[in-house]
Short mmCIF file of C-alpha atoms (C1' of nucleotides) in Angstrom, two decimals:
data_model
loop_
_atom_site.label_atom_id
_atom_site.label_comp_id
_atom_site.label_asym_id
_atom_site.label_seq_id
_atom_site.Cartn_x
_atom_site.Cartn_y
_atom_site.Cartn_z
CA UNK A 1 -20.71 9.20 -32.83
CA UNK A 2 -22.31 6.21 -31.69
CA UNK A 3 -23.15 5.59 -28.08
CA UNK A 4 -25.12 2.61 -28.44
CA UNK A 5 -23.59 -0.01 -26.46
CA UNK A 6 -22.68 -2.64 -28.78
CA UNK A 7 -22.96 -5.40 -26.21
CA UNK A 8 -19.61 -6.15 -26.23
CA UNK A 9 -17.22 -5.15 -23.71
CA UNK A 10 -13.63 -5.59 -23.44
CA UNK A 11 -13.21 -8.00 -20.13
CA UNK A 12 -9.80 -7.40 -19.37
CA UNK A 13 -8.95 -10.39 -17.73
CA UNK A 14 -6.61 -9.49 -14.62
CA UNK A 15 -3.20 -10.74 -14.43
CA UNK A 16 -2.78 -12.93 -11.71
CA UNK A 17 -1.18 -10.41 -9.20
CA UNK A 18 -4.02 -8.25 -9.63
CA UNK A 19 -6.14 -10.86 -8.63
CA UNK A 20 -4.19 -11.22 -5.43
CA UNK A 21 -4.10 -7.58 -4.69
CA UNK A 22 -8.16 -7.21 -5.43
CA UNK A 23 -8.49 -10.07 -2.67
CA UNK A 24 -6.20 -8.55 -0.36
CA UNK A 25 -8.13 -5.15 -1.08
CA UNK A 26 -11.43 -6.50 -0.55
CA UNK A 27 -10.29 -8.20 2.49
CA UNK A 28 -9.09 -4.87 4.22
CA UNK A 29 -12.32 -2.72 2.77
CA UNK A 30 -14.42 -5.55 4.48
CA UNK A 31 -12.56 -4.81 7.84
CA UNK A 32 -11.51 -8.99 7.88
CA UNK A 33 -8.25 -7.36 8.21
CA UNK A 34 -7.31 -5.28 11.04
CA UNK A 35 -4.14 -3.15 11.47
CA UNK A 36 -1.59 -5.45 13.16
CA UNK A 37 -3.03 -8.74 11.88
CA UNK A 38 -1.05 -11.46 10.00
CA UNK A 39 -1.67 -12.41 6.66
CA UNK A 40 -1.64 -16.11 5.56
CA UNK A 41 1.48 -17.41 4.25
CA UNK A 42 2.47 -17.12 0.60
CA UNK A 43 2.14 -20.33 0.00
CA UNK A 44 -1.28 -20.73 1.34
CA UNK A 45 -2.78 -17.63 -0.42
CA UNK A 46 -1.37 -19.15 -3.43
CA UNK A 47 -3.61 -22.02 -3.01
CA UNK A 48 -6.23 -20.35 -1.91
CA UNK A 49 -6.30 -18.19 -5.00
CA UNK A 50 -5.32 -20.45 -7.35
CA UNK A 51 -2.18 -18.55 -8.58
CA UNK A 52 1.55 -19.47 -8.06
CA UNK A 53 3.36 -18.35 -5.10
CA UNK A 54 5.57 -15.75 -7.42
CA UNK A 55 2.23 -14.09 -8.18
CA UNK A 56 1.46 -13.61 -4.86
CA UNK A 57 4.93 -12.68 -3.97
CA UNK A 58 4.45 -9.95 -6.78
CA UNK A 59 1.33 -8.44 -5.06
CA UNK A 60 3.07 -8.42 -1.84
CA UNK A 61 5.92 -6.82 -3.00
CA UNK A 62 3.61 -4.18 -4.22
CA UNK A 63 1.70 -3.87 -1.08
CA UNK A 64 4.98 -3.63 0.79
CA UNK A 65 6.63 -0.90 -1.25
CA UNK A 66 3.26 1.22 -0.70
CA UNK A 67 3.69 0.64 3.29
CA UNK A 68 0.42 -1.61 3.31
CA UNK A 69 2.24 -4.73 4.83
CA UNK A 70 5.63 -5.66 6.23
CA UNK A 71 7.16 -8.90 5.72
CA UNK A 72 9.55 -10.66 8.02
CA UNK A 73 10.83 -14.12 7.71
CA UNK A 74 11.23 -16.47 10.38
CA UNK A 75 8.88 -18.68 12.45
CA UNK A 76 7.39 -16.35 15.33
CA UNK A 77 4.21 -14.50 15.62
CA UNK A 78 5.53 -11.49 14.01
CA UNK A 79 6.58 -13.57 11.22
CA UNK A 80 4.84 -13.22 7.63
CA UNK A 81 3.21 -10.35 6.17
CA UNK A 82 1.57 -8.28 8.74
CA UNK A 83 -1.13 -5.33 7.69
CA UNK A 84 0.88 -2.37 9.03
CA UNK A 85 -1.14 0.37 7.94
CA UNK A 86 -4.15 0.84 6.07
CA UNK A 87 -4.34 2.34 2.61
CA UNK A 88 -5.09 5.90 3.65
CA UNK A 89 -1.77 5.86 6.03
CA UNK A 90 0.18 4.36 2.76
CA UNK A 91 -0.97 7.71 0.93
CA UNK A 92 0.42 9.84 3.34
CA UNK A 93 3.85 8.29 3.47
CA UNK A 94 4.25 8.32 -0.32
CA UNK A 95 3.03 11.77 -0.40
CA UNK A 96 5.87 12.60 2.14
CA UNK A 97 8.36 10.64 0.19
CA UNK A 98 6.96 12.28 -3.28
CA UNK A 99 7.49 15.45 -1.50
CA UNK A 100 11.07 14.61 -0.14
CA UNK A 101 12.31 13.23 -3.23
CA UNK A 102 10.81 15.45 -6.00
CA UNK A 103 10.58 18.73 -7.22
CA UNK A 104 7.20 19.78 -5.59
CA UNK A 105 7.34 23.36 -4.59
CA UNK A 106 6.13 24.65 -1.14
CA UNK A 107 3.90 27.06 -3.25
CA UNK A 108 2.38 23.83 -5.05
CA UNK A 109 1.53 22.37 -1.73
CA UNK A 110 0.24 25.48 -0.01
CA UNK A 111 -2.05 26.38 -3.19
CA UNK A 112 -3.47 22.67 -2.76
CA UNK A 113 -4.07 23.53 0.97
CA UNK A 114 -5.69 26.54 0.24
CA UNK A 115 -8.04 24.95 -2.26
CA UNK A 116 -8.99 22.20 -0.04
CA UNK A 117 -9.19 24.46 2.95
CA UNK A 118 -11.37 27.04 1.62
CA UNK A 119 -13.93 24.33 0.22
CA UNK A 120 -13.71 22.70 3.44
CA UNK A 121 -14.54 25.62 5.47
CA UNK A 122 -17.54 26.56 3.32
CA UNK A 123 -18.84 23.19 3.88
CA UNK A 124 -17.98 23.14 7.59
CA UNK A 125 -20.07 26.18 8.11
CA UNK A 126 -22.94 24.55 6.61
CA UNK A 127 -22.68 21.09 8.30
CA UNK A 128 -20.71 21.72 11.58
CA UNK A 129 -21.56 19.54 14.46
CA UNK A 130 -21.60 19.87 18.26
CA UNK A 131 -18.81 17.06 18.20
CA UNK A 132 -16.68 19.07 15.57
CA UNK A 133 -16.74 22.15 17.47
CA UNK A 134 -15.74 20.45 20.63
CA UNK A 135 -12.67 18.70 18.91
CA UNK A 136 -11.73 22.17 17.44
CA UNK A 137 -12.21 23.64 20.92
CA UNK A 138 -9.97 20.81 22.23
CA UNK A 139 -7.32 21.77 19.42
CA UNK A 140 -7.15 25.35 20.38
CA UNK A 141 -6.90 24.97 24.02
CA UNK A 142 -3.91 22.31 23.58
CA UNK A 143 -2.52 25.14 21.10
CA UNK A 144 -2.61 27.62 23.71
CA UNK A 145 -0.84 25.26 26.19
CA UNK A 146 1.88 23.90 23.88
CA UNK A 147 4.93 24.31 25.33
CA UNK A 148 7.11 23.80 22.13
CA UNK A 149 6.54 25.06 18.38
CA UNK A 150 6.47 21.38 17.52
CA UNK A 151 3.33 20.48 19.88
CA UNK A 152 1.84 23.64 18.72
CA UNK A 153 1.94 22.45 15.15
CA UNK A 154 0.66 19.27 16.28
CA UNK A 155 -2.44 20.52 17.51
CA UNK A 156 -2.80 23.16 14.56
CA UNK A 157 -2.83 19.98 12.39
CA UNK A 158 -5.69 18.76 14.49
CA UNK A 159 -7.54 21.79 14.14
CA UNK A 160 -7.52 21.88 10.23
CA UNK A 161 -7.76 18.01 10.14
CA UNK A 162 -11.20 18.45 11.59
CA UNK A 163 -12.19 21.16 9.30
CA UNK A 164 -11.13 19.08 6.48
CA UNK A 165 -13.32 15.96 7.80
CA UNK A 166 -16.16 18.52 8.15
CA UNK A 167 -16.10 18.66 4.19
CA UNK A 168 -18.03 15.26 4.12
CA UNK A 169 -14.86 14.14 1.39
CA UNK A 170 -12.79 11.44 2.78
CA UNK A 171 -10.61 11.98 -0.58
CA UNK A 172 -10.03 15.68 0.31
CA UNK A 173 -9.66 14.73 4.17
CA UNK A 174 -7.03 11.92 3.62
CA UNK A 175 -5.47 14.52 0.91
CA UNK A 176 -5.18 17.08 3.63
CA UNK A 177 -3.88 14.70 6.15
CA UNK A 178 -1.13 13.82 3.62
CA UNK A 179 -0.06 17.17 3.29
CA UNK A 180 -0.16 18.34 6.66
CA UNK A 181 1.96 15.09 7.84
CA UNK A 182 4.25 15.71 4.53
CA UNK A 183 5.26 19.46 5.34
CA UNK A 184 5.44 19.35 9.06
CA UNK A 185 8.62 20.26 9.38
CA UNK A 186 8.36 23.13 6.93
CA UNK A 187 5.32 24.43 9.11
CA UNK A 188 7.48 24.47 12.50
CA UNK A 189 9.78 26.23 10.52
CA UNK A 190 7.11 28.69 9.42
CA UNK A 191 6.12 29.14 13.05
CA UNK A 192 9.56 30.21 14.08
CA UNK A 193 10.25 32.39 11.39
CA UNK A 194 6.97 34.24 12.46
CA UNK A 195 8.41 34.43 15.90
CA UNK A 196 4.92 34.47 17.49
CA UNK A 197 1.92 32.48 17.44
CA UNK A 198 -0.44 35.20 18.48
CA UNK A 199 -1.41 36.22 14.98
CA UNK A 200 -2.29 32.54 14.22
CA UNK A 201 -4.19 32.01 17.23
CA UNK A 202 -6.33 34.94 16.27
CA UNK A 203 -6.88 33.41 12.92
CA UNK A 204 -7.98 30.20 14.64
CA UNK A 205 -10.53 31.85 16.84
CA UNK A 206 -11.82 33.76 13.68
CA UNK A 207 -12.21 30.37 11.71
CA UNK A 208 -13.88 28.80 14.69
CA UNK A 209 -16.44 31.57 15.40
CA UNK A 210 -17.09 31.72 11.80
CA UNK A 211 -17.75 28.17 11.26
CA UNK A 212 -19.64 27.83 14.78
CA UNK A 213 -22.02 30.89 13.30
CA UNK A 214 -22.57 29.10 10.19
CA UNK A 215 -21.34 32.02 8.13
CA UNK A 216 -19.65 30.58 4.93
CA UNK A 217 -18.41 33.85 3.81
CA UNK A 218 -16.40 34.49 6.88
CA UNK A 219 -15.06 30.86 7.52
CA UNK A 220 -13.73 31.11 3.85
CA UNK A 221 -12.24 34.45 4.27
CA UNK A 222 -10.73 33.52 7.81
CA UNK A 223 -8.92 30.62 6.23
CA UNK A 224 -7.72 32.44 3.13
CA UNK A 225 -6.05 35.10 5.50
CA UNK A 226 -5.02 32.48 7.97
CA UNK A 227 -3.07 30.37 5.13
CA UNK A 228 -1.60 33.93 3.74
CA UNK A 229 -0.43 34.72 7.05
CA UNK A 230 1.11 31.61 7.70
CA UNK A 231 2.80 30.97 4.71
CA UNK A 232 3.40 34.48 3.44
CA UNK A 233 6.35 33.59 0.81
CA UNK A 234 4.54 30.67 -0.79
CA UNK B 1 25.77 -30.02 -4.11
CA UNK B 2 29.52 -28.94 -2.19
CA UNK B 3 30.55 -25.33 -2.00
CA UNK B 4 34.33 -24.42 -1.26
CA UNK B 5 33.39 -22.26 1.78
CA UNK B 6 36.69 -20.66 1.47
CA UNK B 7 35.55 -17.53 3.26
CA UNK B 8 33.04 -15.03 4.49
CA UNK B 9 30.98 -13.90 1.83
CA UNK B 10 29.52 -10.20 2.19
CA UNK B 11 26.02 -10.25 3.50
CA UNK B 12 23.87 -8.05 0.89
CA UNK B 13 21.73 -5.82 3.01
CA UNK B 14 19.43 -4.86 0.26
CA UNK B 15 17.12 -7.58 -0.97
CA UNK B 16 17.74 -8.66 -4.76
CA UNK B 17 14.89 -6.89 -6.07
CA UNK B 18 15.92 -3.63 -4.21
CA UNK B 19 18.99 -3.90 -6.17
CA UNK B 20 17.05 -3.81 -9.20
CA UNK B 21 15.17 -0.88 -8.15
CA UNK B 22 18.25 0.97 -7.19
CA UNK B 23 19.79 0.23 -10.42
CA UNK B 24 16.85 1.24 -12.19
CA UNK B 25 16.26 4.48 -10.30
CA UNK B 26 20.08 5.16 -10.71
CA UNK B 27 19.80 5.06 -14.20
CA UNK B 28 16.52 7.27 -14.54
CA UNK B 29 18.29 9.97 -12.16
CA UNK B 30 21.39 9.82 -14.53
CA UNK B 31 19.41 10.85 -17.63
CA UNK B 32 20.35 7.62 -18.91
CA UNK B 33 16.88 6.61 -19.28
CA UNK B 34 14.28 9.30 -20.87
CA UNK B 35 10.52 8.99 -20.83
CA UNK B 36 9.48 6.69 -23.84
CA UNK B 37 12.80 4.55 -23.90
CA UNK B 38 12.27 0.92 -23.70
CA UNK B 39 14.46 -0.88 -20.72
CA UNK B 40 16.42 -4.16 -21.47
CA UNK B 41 14.19 -7.41 -21.19
CA UNK B 42 13.66 -8.80 -17.96
CA UNK B 43 16.16 -11.73 -18.82
CA UNK B 44 18.88 -9.49 -20.13
CA UNK B 45 18.49 -7.25 -16.63
CA UNK B 46 18.68 -10.30 -14.53
CA UNK B 47 21.83 -11.43 -16.02
CA UNK B 48 23.54 -8.06 -15.80
CA UNK B 49 22.83 -7.56 -12.40
CA UNK B 50 23.36 -11.28 -11.63
CA UNK B 51 19.86 -11.75 -10.06
CA UNK B 52 16.83 -14.16 -10.93
CA UNK B 53 14.56 -12.99 -13.36
CA UNK B 54 11.80 -13.35 -10.51
CA UNK B 55 13.39 -10.48 -8.57
CA UNK B 56 14.01 -8.33 -11.69
CA UNK B 57 9.94 -8.94 -12.29
CA UNK B 58 9.23 -7.96 -8.44
CA UNK B 59 11.09 -4.52 -9.01
CA UNK B 60 9.33 -4.22 -12.50
CA UNK B 61 6.08 -4.92 -10.99
CA UNK B 62 6.59 -2.17 -8.31
CA UNK B 63 7.61 0.22 -10.82
CA UNK B 64 4.48 -0.76 -12.92
CA UNK B 65 2.27 0.15 -9.89
CA UNK B 66 4.13 3.48 -9.32
CA UNK B 67 3.24 4.21 -12.99
CA UNK B 68 7.01 4.52 -13.63
CA UNK B 69 7.22 1.54 -16.51
CA UNK B 70 4.54 0.00 -18.47
CA UNK B 71 5.16 -3.60 -19.52
CA UNK B 72 3.92 -4.96 -23.27
CA UNK B 73 4.31 -8.46 -24.15
CA UNK B 74 4.98 -9.30 -27.73
CA UNK B 75 7.83 -8.47 -30.11
CA UNK B 76 7.35 -5.38 -31.75
CA UNK B 77 9.22 -1.77 -30.67
CA UNK B 78 6.50 -1.01 -28.03
CA UNK B 79 7.11 -4.19 -26.45
CA UNK B 80 8.97 -4.70 -23.09
CA UNK B 81 9.14 -2.61 -20.20
CA UNK B 82 9.00 1.12 -21.18
CA UNK B 83 9.38 4.31 -19.15
CA UNK B 84 6.22 6.07 -19.39
CA UNK B 85 7.26 8.64 -16.45
CA UNK B 86 9.69 9.93 -14.09
CA UNK B 87 9.45 8.72 -10.21
CA UNK B 88 7.73 12.37 -9.78
CA UNK B 89 5.04 11.22 -11.69
CA UNK B 90 4.52 8.20 -9.67
CA UNK B 91 1.89 9.73 -7.49
CA UNK B 92 -0.84 9.07 -10.19
CA UNK B 93 -1.09 5.18 -9.78
CA UNK B 94 -0.49 5.61 -6.17
CA UNK B 95 -3.74 7.77 -5.81
CA UNK B 96 -5.40 5.01 -8.29
CA UNK B 97 -4.94 2.41 -5.62
CA UNK B 98 -5.53 4.40 -2.82
CA UNK B 99 -9.11 4.74 -4.46
CA UNK B 100 -9.50 1.41 -5.28
CA UNK B 101 -8.55 0.50 -1.74
CA UNK B 102 -10.78 2.80 0.21
CA UNK B 103 -14.15 2.54 -1.76
CA UNK B 104 -14.45 6.31 -2.41
CA UNK B 105 -17.77 7.24 -3.38
CA UNK B 106 -18.49 8.84 -6.95
CA UNK B 107 -19.52 11.85 -5.07
CA UNK B 108 -16.26 12.39 -3.50
CA UNK B 109 -14.28 11.97 -6.67
CA UNK B 110 -16.36 14.10 -8.72
CA UNK B 111 -16.42 17.01 -6.00
CA UNK B 112 -12.74 16.97 -5.95
CA UNK B 113 -12.37 16.90 -9.58
CA UNK B 114 -14.83 20.01 -9.46
CA UNK B 115 -12.60 21.96 -7.35
CA UNK B 116 -9.29 20.92 -8.99
CA UNK B 117 -10.85 21.98 -12.44
CA UNK B 118 -12.30 25.38 -11.66
CA UNK B 119 -8.91 26.33 -10.04
CA UNK B 120 -7.51 25.14 -13.08
CA UNK B 121 -9.63 26.76 -15.57
CA UNK B 122 -9.37 29.95 -13.65
CA UNK B 123 -5.41 29.99 -14.03
CA UNK B 124 -5.65 28.40 -17.36
CA UNK B 125 -7.26 31.36 -18.61
CA UNK B 126 -4.65 33.56 -17.35
CA UNK B 127 -1.69 31.55 -18.15
CA UNK B 128 -2.88 29.77 -21.50
CA UNK B 129 0.12 29.21 -24.24
CA UNK B 130 -0.23 28.42 -27.94
CA UNK B 131 1.07 24.84 -27.28
CA UNK B 132 -1.85 24.15 -24.66
CA UNK B 133 -4.38 25.56 -26.96
CA UNK B 134 -2.89 23.07 -29.72
CA UNK B 135 -3.19 20.04 -27.52
CA UNK B 136 -6.69 21.17 -26.55
CA UNK B 137 -7.64 21.35 -30.17
CA UNK B 138 -5.79 17.91 -31.14
CA UNK B 139 -7.86 16.50 -28.08
CA UNK B 140 -10.90 17.71 -29.43
CA UNK B 141 -10.51 16.69 -32.89
CA UNK B 142 -9.67 13.06 -31.58
CA UNK B 143 -12.97 13.11 -29.98
CA UNK B 144 -14.80 14.29 -32.77
CA UNK B 145 -13.27 11.27 -34.72
CA UNK B 146 -13.73 8.53 -31.97
CA UNK B 147 -15.12 5.72 -33.24
CA UNK B 148 -16.01 4.14 -29.44
CA UNK B 149 -16.93 5.45 -26.21
CA UNK B 150 -13.77 4.35 -24.67
CA UNK B 151 -11.91 6.36 -27.22
CA UNK B 152 -13.69 9.55 -26.93
CA UNK B 153 -13.13 9.28 -23.15
CA UNK B 154 -9.61 8.87 -23.45
CA UNK B 155 -9.21 11.88 -25.22
CA UNK B 156 -11.74 13.90 -23.39
CA UNK B 157 -9.12 13.18 -20.29
CA UNK B 158 -6.58 14.19 -22.52
CA UNK B 159 -8.44 17.78 -22.70
CA UNK B 160 -8.96 18.02 -19.17
CA UNK B 161 -5.44 17.21 -18.29
CA UNK B 162 -4.20 19.84 -20.21
CA UNK B 163 -6.23 22.08 -18.29
CA UNK B 164 -5.12 20.93 -15.20
CA UNK B 165 -1.53 21.07 -16.22
CA UNK B 166 -2.08 24.50 -17.07
CA UNK B 167 -2.80 25.26 -13.32
CA UNK B 168 1.06 25.35 -12.87
CA UNK B 169 0.47 23.12 -9.62
CA UNK B 170 2.25 19.40 -10.53
CA UNK B 171 0.52 18.20 -7.59
CA UNK B 172 -2.84 19.10 -8.40
CA UNK B 173 -1.98 17.87 -12.22
CA UNK B 174 -1.03 14.59 -10.81
CA UNK B 175 -4.12 14.33 -8.71
CA UNK B 176 -6.18 14.92 -11.53
CA UNK B 177 -4.33 12.28 -13.42
CA UNK B 178 -4.73 9.78 -10.62
CA UNK B 179 -8.53 10.40 -10.49
CA UNK B 180 -9.12 10.19 -14.13
CA UNK B 181 -7.44 6.56 -14.20
CA UNK B 182 -9.30 5.81 -11.32
CA UNK B 183 -12.45 6.51 -12.81
CA UNK B 184 -12.24 5.57 -16.30
CA UNK B 185 -14.61 2.86 -16.21
CA UNK B 186 -17.15 5.05 -14.46
CA UNK B 187 -16.31 7.54 -17.07
CA UNK B 188 -17.32 5.41 -19.79
CA UNK B 189 -20.43 4.36 -18.26
CA UNK B 190 -21.31 7.95 -17.96
CA UNK B 191 -21.18 8.65 -21.32
CA UNK B 192 -23.28 5.56 -22.30
CA UNK B 193 -25.92 6.91 -19.86
CA UNK B 194 -26.02 10.25 -21.48
CA UNK B 195 -26.79 8.47 -24.94
CA UNK B 196 -24.96 11.01 -26.75
CA UNK B 197 -21.68 13.12 -26.74
CA UNK B 198 -23.31 16.33 -28.33
CA UNK B 199 -23.76 18.32 -24.91
CA UNK B 200 -20.43 17.16 -23.96
CA UNK B 201 -18.77 18.55 -27.19
CA UNK B 202 -20.54 21.85 -26.96
CA UNK B 203 -19.25 22.06 -23.24
CA UNK B 204 -15.67 21.51 -24.21
CA UNK B 205 -15.74 23.97 -27.29
CA UNK B 206 -17.19 26.36 -24.56
CA UNK B 207 -14.21 25.81 -22.15
CA UNK B 208 -11.87 25.94 -24.94
CA UNK B 209 -13.23 29.35 -26.23
CA UNK B 210 -13.28 30.67 -22.76
CA UNK B 211 -9.62 29.90 -22.09
CA UNK B 212 -8.60 30.84 -25.50
CA UNK B 213 -9.98 34.31 -24.92
CA UNK B 214 -8.63 34.58 -21.43
CA UNK B 215 -12.01 34.75 -19.95
CA UNK B 216 -11.44 33.44 -16.33
CA UNK B 217 -15.18 33.71 -15.13
CA UNK B 218 -16.51 32.19 -18.45
CA UNK B 219 -13.85 29.35 -17.94
CA UNK B 220 -15.08 28.34 -14.41
CA UNK B 221 -18.55 28.54 -15.27
CA UNK B 222 -18.22 26.47 -18.56
CA UNK B 223 -16.37 23.94 -16.61
CA UNK B 224 -19.10 23.65 -13.82
CA UNK B 225 -21.58 23.46 -16.29
CA UNK B 226 -19.67 20.81 -17.91
CA UNK B 227 -18.90 18.57 -14.98
CA UNK B 228 -22.77 18.92 -13.73
CA UNK B 229 -24.13 17.68 -17.03
CA UNK B 230 -21.32 14.71 -17.46
CA UNK B 231 -22.15 13.31 -13.73
CA UNK B 232 -25.70 14.35 -12.86
CA UNK B 233 -26.13 12.08 -9.99
CA UNK B 234 -22.82 12.64 -8.07
"C1'" DA C 1 0.69 -5.77 -54.25
"C1'" DC C 2 -1.58 -8.41 -51.02
"C1'" DC C 3 -2.50 -12.17 -47.58
"C1'" DA C 4 -1.70 -16.31 -45.04
"C1'" DC C 5 1.73 -18.68 -42.19
"C1'" DT C 6 5.56 -19.04 -39.32
"C1'" DG C 7 9.61 -17.98 -36.65
"C1'" DT C 8 10.94 -15.70 -32.88
"C1'" DA C 9 11.50 -12.09 -28.80
"C1'" DT C 10 9.44 -10.53 -25.17
"C1'" DG C 11 6.41 -10.74 -21.19
"C1'" DG C 12 3.29 -13.86 -18.04
"C1'" DT C 13 2.97 -17.61 -15.05
"C1'" DC C 14 4.01 -21.66 -12.88
"C1'" DC C 15 6.80 -25.13 -10.39
"C1'" DG C 16 10.10 -27.34 -7.60
"C1'" DA C 17 14.36 -26.62 -5.19
"C1'" DC C 18 17.22 -24.54 -2.08
"C1'" DC C 19 18.72 -20.91 1.10
"C1'" DA C 20 18.32 -17.23 5.25
"C1'" DT C 21 16.04 -15.96 9.07
"C1'" DA C 22 13.73 -16.83 13.56
"C1'" DT C 23 10.97 -19.13 16.69
"C1'" DG C 24 9.84 -22.69 19.58
"C1'" DG C 25 10.87 -26.98 21.67
"C1'" DA C 26 13.54 -31.30 23.03
"C1'" DG C 27 17.33 -32.39 25.62
"C1'" DA C 28 21.42 -32.22 27.75
"C1'" DC C 29 23.63 -30.20 31.97
"C1'" DA C 30 24.15 -28.00 36.51
"C1'" DT D 1 14.38 -27.05 38.62
"C1'" DG D 2 16.40 -23.81 35.95
"C1'" DT D 3 19.00 -22.73 32.18
"C1'" DC D 4 21.82 -23.55 28.13
"C1'" DT D 5 22.59 -25.60 23.48
"C1'" DC D 6 21.09 -27.33 19.60
"C1'" DC D 7 18.02 -28.82 16.26
"C1'" DA D 8 13.52 -29.10 13.62
"C1'" DT D 9 10.43 -26.48 11.29
"C1'" DA D 10 7.93 -22.39 9.64
"C1'" DT D 11 8.21 -18.56 7.19
"C1'" DG D 12 10.16 -15.39 3.68
"C1'" DG D 13 13.83 -15.06 -0.22
"C1'" DT D 14 16.22 -16.16 -4.15
"C1'" DC D 15 16.84 -19.12 -8.09
"C1'" DG D 16 16.88 -21.65 -12.37
"C1'" DG D 17 13.69 -23.55 -16.05
"C1'" DA D 18 10.05 -24.65 -18.27
"C1'" DC D 19 6.15 -23.48 -20.75
"C1'" DC D 20 2.10 -20.49 -22.10
"C1'" DA D 21 0.28 -15.92 -24.52
"C1'" DT D 22 1.12 -12.27 -27.49
"C1'" DA D 23 2.51 -9.56 -31.08
"C1'" DC D 24 5.56 -7.83 -34.40
"C1'" DA D 25 9.00 -9.57 -38.62
"C1'" DG D 26 9.66 -12.26 -42.17
"C1'" DT D 27 8.29 -15.59 -45.77
"C1'" DG D 28 6.37 -17.59 -49.34
"C1'" DG D 29 2.59 -18.07 -52.04
"C1'" DT D 30 -1.57 -16.03 -54.79
#
DNA sequence: ACCACTGTATGGTCCGACCATATGGAGACA
DNA sequence: TGTCTCCATATGGTCGGACCATACAGTGGT
């Protein structure tokens, strides 16, 4: 097969609404827009980008469905399209919606978590920093002091998220965040079913010690054992 | 213009495009629409639902971004909006947008692919079916017959997607689909850089053989070697 | 049988108008 | 002066129509 670049590349001319999307995406990526900021009006954007207002609206609808912006009619400071969430947050909501409406089984979710956490734990053991260790210790302390199961799960999420971020892979970390948010109720239910958090706490300590010691194998093993204990049925 | 305001008109809570979305979702949920079916034209839908074509278009754009429908201009049997995936598969293009929005590095993407594909390959070796093997063979044949790099990459994607689906985890398969779609241009560029597809083809044969033979270890090793070869810099 | 041209259905884009909503300010009023 | 009412205005929401771009289906000539 011929792999020489023939010189011609299909320059796909983006549709108008894709231009608008790209423009907004760029401004978000460049931090020109922060959460809570107001976007220019539809008419103004249309003129700036030299497209019709219809096209601008189609792009805004897409972003609205994704939970990136929120539109509000009227004339006040809250009117217009407002950036309500960075795209990372949009992924979270969508995944949750997806889990709620679709037929994804808990087995699939836990399996994915297992994959990500094992990988993350290995990297965490290699690249752990004092700051991350401190975050994990705080999470552990908060878990110990938690008065309710919901509170416990919240700080448990912090703990696992810290490990995911130590993977150095934002895609994995974002997916992990989304999964945790999506199955939060399920996690609470799972803890209730266990009846006690003693085993989980012991697991966490083991994970922490292994990562702090830089022991990859132990970290991976501890994470595997922890997930197997927390979700025995999945 | 004068309207005989004879009485109170019920305020429509949902916006017009949401009516269209709801209508299409209902028809999909009721199995009135199967994957591959063609939706009514924009003008016809507008008349049926008593909304403007603009509103219909906004709804279709959302569904398109979600990967539920695909629009094609022209007049043939493939023209119009076609249902390409049930909403459960919507995650795909969502992740794609997410990738575009958050400027992830190629390292992160390839790393994630590596994780998913190694896992999938192991499961594939255990649960492979004749049907999946046939799909993989077809993809391999198409790759061999590909006239352009873009075509080659397309069938290469088919091949890897088949393996991902063999994992039995739809969340992983959807993520894989999203990643492939998101980095398609990059993949084409990578093949160009290699200058030849010989090594990749040999890798694919090796992967296929290992999975067909039910050899987990060999399958995982072959996948790892393949990705390392295809994306040496990442 | 083949090919070039044309008709047509469909999505893609744009425009201008008007409606719906919500604020801010002007003016009336106590 | 304070407060209430009403209206101008800015903004999104909806609509209908016009025209362009695309790609197939005929149609007719060769």
